[in-house]
Short mmCIF file of C-alpha atoms in Angstrom, two decimals:
data_model
loop_
_atom_site.label_atom_id
_atom_site.label_comp_id
_atom_site.label_asym_id
_atom_site.label_seq_id
_atom_site.Cartn_x
_atom_site.Cartn_y
_atom_site.Cartn_z
CA UNK V 1039 -46.44 82.32 57.38
CA UNK V 1040 -45.21 80.20 54.89
CA UNK V 1041 -41.66 81.46 55.27
CA UNK V 1042 -41.69 79.81 59.18
CA UNK V 1043 -42.65 77.07 58.04
CA UNK V 1044 -40.11 76.11 55.27
CA UNK V 1045 -37.21 77.15 57.65
CA UNK V 1046 -38.24 74.99 59.97
CA UNK V 1047 -38.63 71.57 57.49
CA UNK V 1048 -35.15 72.24 55.54
CA UNK V 1049 -34.44 71.88 60.20
CA UNK V 1050 -35.22 69.39 61.08
CA UNK V 1051 -32.46 67.03 58.80
CA UNK V 1052 -33.02 63.13 59.68
CA UNK V 1053 -29.92 61.04 60.51
CA UNK V 1054 -28.41 58.57 59.15
CA UNK V 1055 -29.96 55.89 62.67
CA UNK V 1056 -32.88 57.26 61.35
CA UNK V 1057 -32.76 56.70 57.41
CA UNK V 1058 -32.51 53.10 58.75
CA UNK V 1059 -35.15 52.91 60.45
CA UNK V 1060 -37.51 54.22 57.96
CA UNK V 1061 -36.29 51.54 56.01
CA UNK V 1062 -36.66 48.96 58.44
CA UNK V 1063 -40.46 50.52 58.99
CA UNK V 1064 -40.84 50.89 55.55
CA UNK V 1065 -39.88 47.00 54.36
CA UNK V 1066 -42.07 45.80 58.07
CA UNK V 1067 -45.08 46.95 56.18
CA UNK V 1068 -45.31 50.40 58.22
CA UNK V 1069 -47.28 52.72 56.40
CA UNK V 1070 -45.48 55.47 55.26
CA UNK V 1071 -47.42 58.19 57.32
CA UNK V 1072 -47.26 56.87 60.47
CA UNK V 1073 -43.36 57.14 59.17
CA UNK V 1074 -43.75 60.51 58.34
CA UNK V 1075 -46.05 61.75 61.01
CA UNK V 1076 -43.00 59.13 63.42
CA UNK V 1077 -40.65 61.70 61.81
CA UNK V 1078 -41.30 64.74 61.56
CA UNK V 1079 -41.47 65.80 58.01
CA UNK V 1080 -43.49 64.26 54.97
CA UNK V 1081 -44.46 60.82 52.84
CA UNK V 1082 -42.99 62.16 50.44
CA UNK V 1083 -39.63 62.80 52.93
CA UNK V 1084 -39.85 58.65 52.95
CA UNK V 1085 -40.45 58.35 49.87
CA UNK V 1086 -37.36 59.48 49.04
CA UNK V 1087 -35.46 58.00 51.70
CA UNK V 1088 -36.13 53.90 51.37
CA UNK V 1089 -35.69 54.93 47.29
CA UNK V 1090 -32.12 56.31 47.97
CA UNK V 1091 -31.11 53.43 50.19
CA UNK V 1092 -32.71 50.53 48.49
CA UNK V 1093 -31.91 49.76 45.28
CA UNK V 1094 -34.63 50.48 41.91
CA UNK V 1095 -35.20 46.70 42.28
CA UNK V 1096 -35.02 46.83 46.31
CA UNK V 1097 -37.73 49.39 46.04
CA UNK V 1098 -40.47 48.29 43.52
CA UNK V 1099 -40.52 44.76 45.29
CA UNK V 1100 -40.67 46.89 47.68
CA UNK V 1101 -43.79 47.85 46.12
CA UNK V 1102 -45.63 45.14 44.22
CA UNK V 1103 -45.36 43.61 47.90
CA UNK V 1104 -46.59 46.09 49.76
CA UNK V 1105 -49.21 46.68 47.34
CA UNK V 1106 -50.00 43.49 47.08
CA UNK V 1107 -50.43 42.95 50.84
CA UNK V 1108 -46.83 41.97 52.19
CA UNK V 1109 -44.92 42.31 53.74
CA UNK V 1110 -40.86 41.47 53.90
CA UNK V 1111 -37.74 40.73 55.75
CA UNK V 1112 -34.62 42.93 54.34
CA UNK V 1113 -30.68 42.62 55.77
CA UNK V 1114 -30.30 46.19 57.08
CA UNK V 1115 -26.63 45.17 58.80
CA UNK V 1116 -25.21 46.63 55.10
CA UNK V 1117 -27.48 49.87 55.71
CA UNK V 1118 -25.27 51.80 57.46
CA UNK V 1119 -22.23 51.61 55.59
CA UNK V 1120 -24.13 52.78 52.52
CA UNK V 1121 -25.25 55.70 54.57
CA UNK V 1122 -22.50 57.09 55.70
CA UNK V 1123 -21.60 57.89 51.61
CA UNK V 1124 -24.59 59.38 50.97
CA UNK V 1125 -24.77 61.23 54.44
CA UNK V 1126 -20.75 62.26 52.93
CA UNK V 1127 -22.35 63.01 49.77
CA UNK V 1128 -24.39 65.14 50.87
CA UNK V 1129 -22.51 67.14 52.90
CA UNK V 1130 -20.85 67.81 50.38
CA UNK V 1131 -23.50 68.41 47.95
CA UNK V 1132 -24.90 71.14 51.25
CA UNK V 1133 -21.23 73.34 51.12
CA UNK V 1134 -21.96 73.96 47.45
CA UNK V 1135 -25.63 75.08 47.66
CA UNK V 1136 -24.30 77.36 50.62
CA UNK V 1137 -21.08 78.57 48.08
CA UNK V 1138 -23.99 79.83 45.67
CA UNK V 1139 -27.34 81.25 47.87
CA UNK V 1140 -25.57 84.64 46.58
CA UNK V 1141 -26.59 84.41 43.18
CA UNK V 1142 -29.18 86.61 42.77
CA UNK V 1143 -27.62 88.84 40.77
CA UNK V 1144 -28.76 86.36 37.97
CA UNK V 1145 -30.77 87.89 36.20
CA UNK V 1146 -34.60 86.23 36.23
CA UNK V 1147 -34.90 85.20 32.98
CA UNK V 1148 -31.57 84.65 32.16
CA UNK V 1149 -31.48 81.24 30.50
CA UNK V 1150 -30.61 77.84 31.52
CA UNK V 1151 -26.27 77.53 30.81
CA UNK V 1152 -26.16 75.86 34.86
CA UNK V 1153 -24.87 71.56 33.61
CA UNK V 1154 -26.75 68.97 35.77
CA UNK V 1155 -25.64 67.29 38.15
CA UNK V 1156 -25.24 63.87 36.60
CA UNK V 1157 -22.14 62.77 38.60
CA UNK V 1158 -24.65 61.02 41.45
CA UNK V 1159 -23.08 58.11 42.96
CA UNK V 1160 -24.67 55.42 42.38
CA UNK V 1161 -25.48 52.59 45.63
CA UNK V 1162 -24.04 49.02 46.24
CA UNK V 1163 -26.27 46.35 44.02
CA UNK V 1164 -27.49 43.98 46.31
CA UNK V 1165 -28.77 40.68 45.26
CA UNK V 1166 -32.73 41.49 45.50
CA UNK V 1167 -33.37 37.19 45.69
CA UNK V 1168 -30.81 36.15 48.92
CA UNK V 1169 -31.90 39.34 50.51
CA UNK V 1170 -35.68 39.41 50.16
CA UNK V 1171 -37.66 36.68 51.88
CA UNK V 1172 -42.39 37.56 52.40
CA UNK V 1173 -43.61 35.64 54.67
CA UNK V 1174 -47.20 35.88 56.36
CA UNK V 1175 -48.51 39.91 56.96
CA UNK V 1176 -49.11 40.52 61.01
CA UNK V 1177 -51.96 43.72 59.73
CA UNK V 1178 -53.92 43.35 57.43
CA UNK V 1179 -53.80 47.17 56.53
CA UNK V 1180 -49.41 48.56 55.52
CA UNK V 1181 -51.60 52.32 55.02
CA UNK V 1182 -50.05 52.37 50.80
CA UNK V 1183 -53.93 53.49 50.51
CA UNK V 1184 -54.07 55.97 52.99
CA UNK V 1185 -50.60 57.02 51.52
CA UNK V 1186 -52.20 58.37 48.25
CA UNK V 1187 -55.14 59.93 49.41
CA UNK V 1188 -53.54 62.76 52.08
CA UNK V 1189 -50.53 63.41 49.27
CA UNK V 1190 -52.67 65.16 47.10
CA UNK V 1191 -54.05 69.01 48.92
CA UNK V 1192 -56.65 71.29 47.57
CA UNK V 1193 -55.41 74.34 45.85
CA UNK V 1194 -55.97 77.34 48.18
CA UNK V 1195 -53.05 80.33 47.42
CA UNK V 1196 -51.88 80.03 50.88
CA UNK V 1197 -49.60 77.14 50.61
CA UNK V 1198 -47.58 79.11 48.11
CA UNK V 1199 -44.55 81.41 48.85
CA UNK V 1200 -45.45 85.02 47.89
CA UNK V 1201 -42.98 84.55 45.47
CA UNK V 1202 -42.46 81.74 42.20
CA UNK V 1203 -40.06 80.23 40.48
CA UNK V 1204 -41.05 78.11 37.13
CA UNK V 1205 -39.86 77.33 34.06
CA UNK V 1206 -40.56 78.14 31.36
CA UNK V 1207 -39.91 77.73 27.03
CA UNK V 1208 -38.06 80.03 25.05
CA UNK V 1209 -41.92 80.88 24.36
CA UNK V 1210 -42.89 81.55 27.41
CA UNK V 1211 -44.97 78.58 26.75
CA UNK V 1212 -45.59 76.78 30.63
CA UNK V 1213 -43.63 73.39 30.66
CA UNK V 1214 -46.33 70.95 31.68
CA UNK V 1215 -45.27 67.30 32.36
CA UNK V 1216 -46.94 64.32 33.74
CA UNK V 1217 -46.32 62.71 37.90
CA UNK V 1218 -45.69 59.97 36.65
CA UNK V 1219 -42.34 61.37 36.03
CA UNK V 1220 -41.92 62.97 38.75
CA UNK V 1221 -39.89 60.88 40.52
CA UNK V 1222 -40.90 60.93 44.32
CA UNK V 1223 -43.88 60.78 43.60
CA UNK V 1224 -44.14 57.22 41.96
CA UNK V 1225 -46.77 55.75 45.07
CA UNK V 1226 -49.66 57.83 43.66
CA UNK V 1227 -52.28 55.73 41.63
CA UNK V 1228 -51.28 54.14 38.59
CA UNK V 1229 -54.41 56.63 38.03
CA UNK V 1230 -52.60 59.26 38.79
CA UNK V 1231 -49.60 59.34 37.39
CA UNK V 1232 -50.59 60.75 33.56
CA UNK V 1233 -51.89 63.62 35.36
CA UNK V 1234 -50.58 66.77 33.55
CA UNK V 1235 -48.58 69.11 36.15
CA UNK V 1236 -46.71 72.09 36.73
CA UNK V 1237 -43.39 72.68 38.81
CA UNK V 1238 -42.96 75.24 40.65
CA UNK V 1239 -39.80 76.44 43.06
CA UNK V 1240 -40.09 78.54 46.41
CA UNK V 1241 -36.09 80.08 45.69
CA UNK V 1242 -34.18 81.15 42.37
CA UNK V 1243 -31.59 78.83 42.60
CA UNK V 1244 -33.14 76.06 42.55
CA UNK V 1245 -35.28 76.81 39.93
CA UNK V 1246 -32.26 77.50 37.85
CA UNK V 1247 -29.82 74.58 38.53
CA UNK V 1248 -33.21 72.31 37.25
CA UNK V 1249 -33.11 74.60 34.32
CA UNK V 1250 -31.85 73.56 30.45
CA UNK V 1251 -30.53 75.26 28.12
CA UNK V 1252 -33.73 75.76 25.88
CA UNK V 1253 -35.70 76.31 29.49
CA UNK V 1254 -35.94 79.83 31.23
CA UNK V 1255 -37.05 81.09 34.37
CA UNK V 1256 -39.71 83.17 35.40
CA UNK V 1257 -40.60 85.07 38.45
CA UNK V 1258 -43.65 85.12 38.95
CA UNK V 1259 -44.09 88.09 42.09
CA UNK V 1260 -48.68 87.06 42.92
CA UNK V 1261 -49.35 84.40 43.78
CA UNK V 1262 -52.43 85.35 43.10
CA UNK V 1263 -51.80 84.12 39.52
CA UNK V 1264 -52.65 81.24 40.70
CA UNK V 1265 -55.90 81.37 41.37
CA UNK V 1266 -57.27 83.68 38.28
CA UNK V 1267 -55.64 81.22 35.93
CA UNK V 1268 -56.56 77.52 37.84
CA UNK V 1269 -60.52 77.18 35.74
CA UNK V 1270 -57.37 77.48 32.79
CA UNK V 1271 -55.38 75.71 33.80
CA UNK V 1272 -57.43 73.14 35.14
CA UNK V 1273 -58.79 73.51 31.07
CA UNK V 1274 -55.85 72.83 29.35
CA UNK V 1275 -55.25 69.64 31.22
CA UNK V 1276 -53.01 70.47 34.25
CA UNK V 1277 -54.80 69.27 37.41
CA UNK V 1278 -51.25 69.96 39.75
CA UNK V 1279 -48.61 71.99 40.81
CA UNK V 1280 -45.67 70.00 42.51
CA UNK V 1281 -43.30 72.15 45.07
CA UNK V 1282 -40.76 71.39 47.11
CA UNK V 1283 -42.73 68.53 49.42
CA UNK V 1284 -45.70 69.46 48.50
CA UNK V 1285 -48.32 67.71 45.45
CA UNK V 1286 -51.27 70.94 44.59
CA UNK V 1287 -54.21 69.70 43.40
CA UNK V 1288 -55.95 72.44 40.91
CA UNK V 1289 -58.85 70.96 40.57
CA UNK V 1290 -60.25 70.63 43.80
CA UNK V 1291 -61.07 73.37 46.34
CA UNK V 1292 -59.54 74.40 49.13
CA UNK V 1293 -62.79 71.98 51.78
CA UNK V 1294 -62.07 69.85 49.46
CA UNK V 1295 -65.38 69.62 46.88
CA UNK V 1296 -64.90 70.04 42.92
CA UNK V 1297 -63.79 72.96 41.14
#
């Protein structure tokens, strides 16, 4: 069932026009969760789309304005050109991914030898002073807090794929990191940013692409391992699992009550 759901999500690709409308909606104060429902994707996908189109400074200003209950007006006339450039690069990357889709002949314990892609194109810089104008909000609730609340899912085994891949160091120690290191979850409350999380992968290829020289890819064929080890992980301060567009809370049961 999870695999079918994943295929549906993968098939749902946002067009350039949809990306433009998403950014317009974000700039006008529309809740990210509402945008996610409207375009059939997750809130983190909306976040990544907005961050992709806007510069870092523009996104930071947008985030600050929304948290203060303000709306932002942006001239989006330059968006189609930027989106077209991103779409071209995205298509090129997808072609490369298809060529390497069947590289399963590599050992699961292979040490990371895949160089990270550091040649991603920079988006055109826009003057934040000229392009942003703050004005009185038309709606009182922008949904930013709502997005924070719905982002985390209580742990249950069914949220995980049958086979899971994760990264460990040479001593087979867990590679945990704070959530603030995951850009797609930057909208979370500040109190959650220092929570330790483990990054999981639903396929071996993605895991190997994220694997550094001092790491290895570990294949876990029984997802129930995480249910059994949940109390141990929480005792070590690891309370979150990150996999694809899903953020899972180990310290919450399925019904949302603390463990």
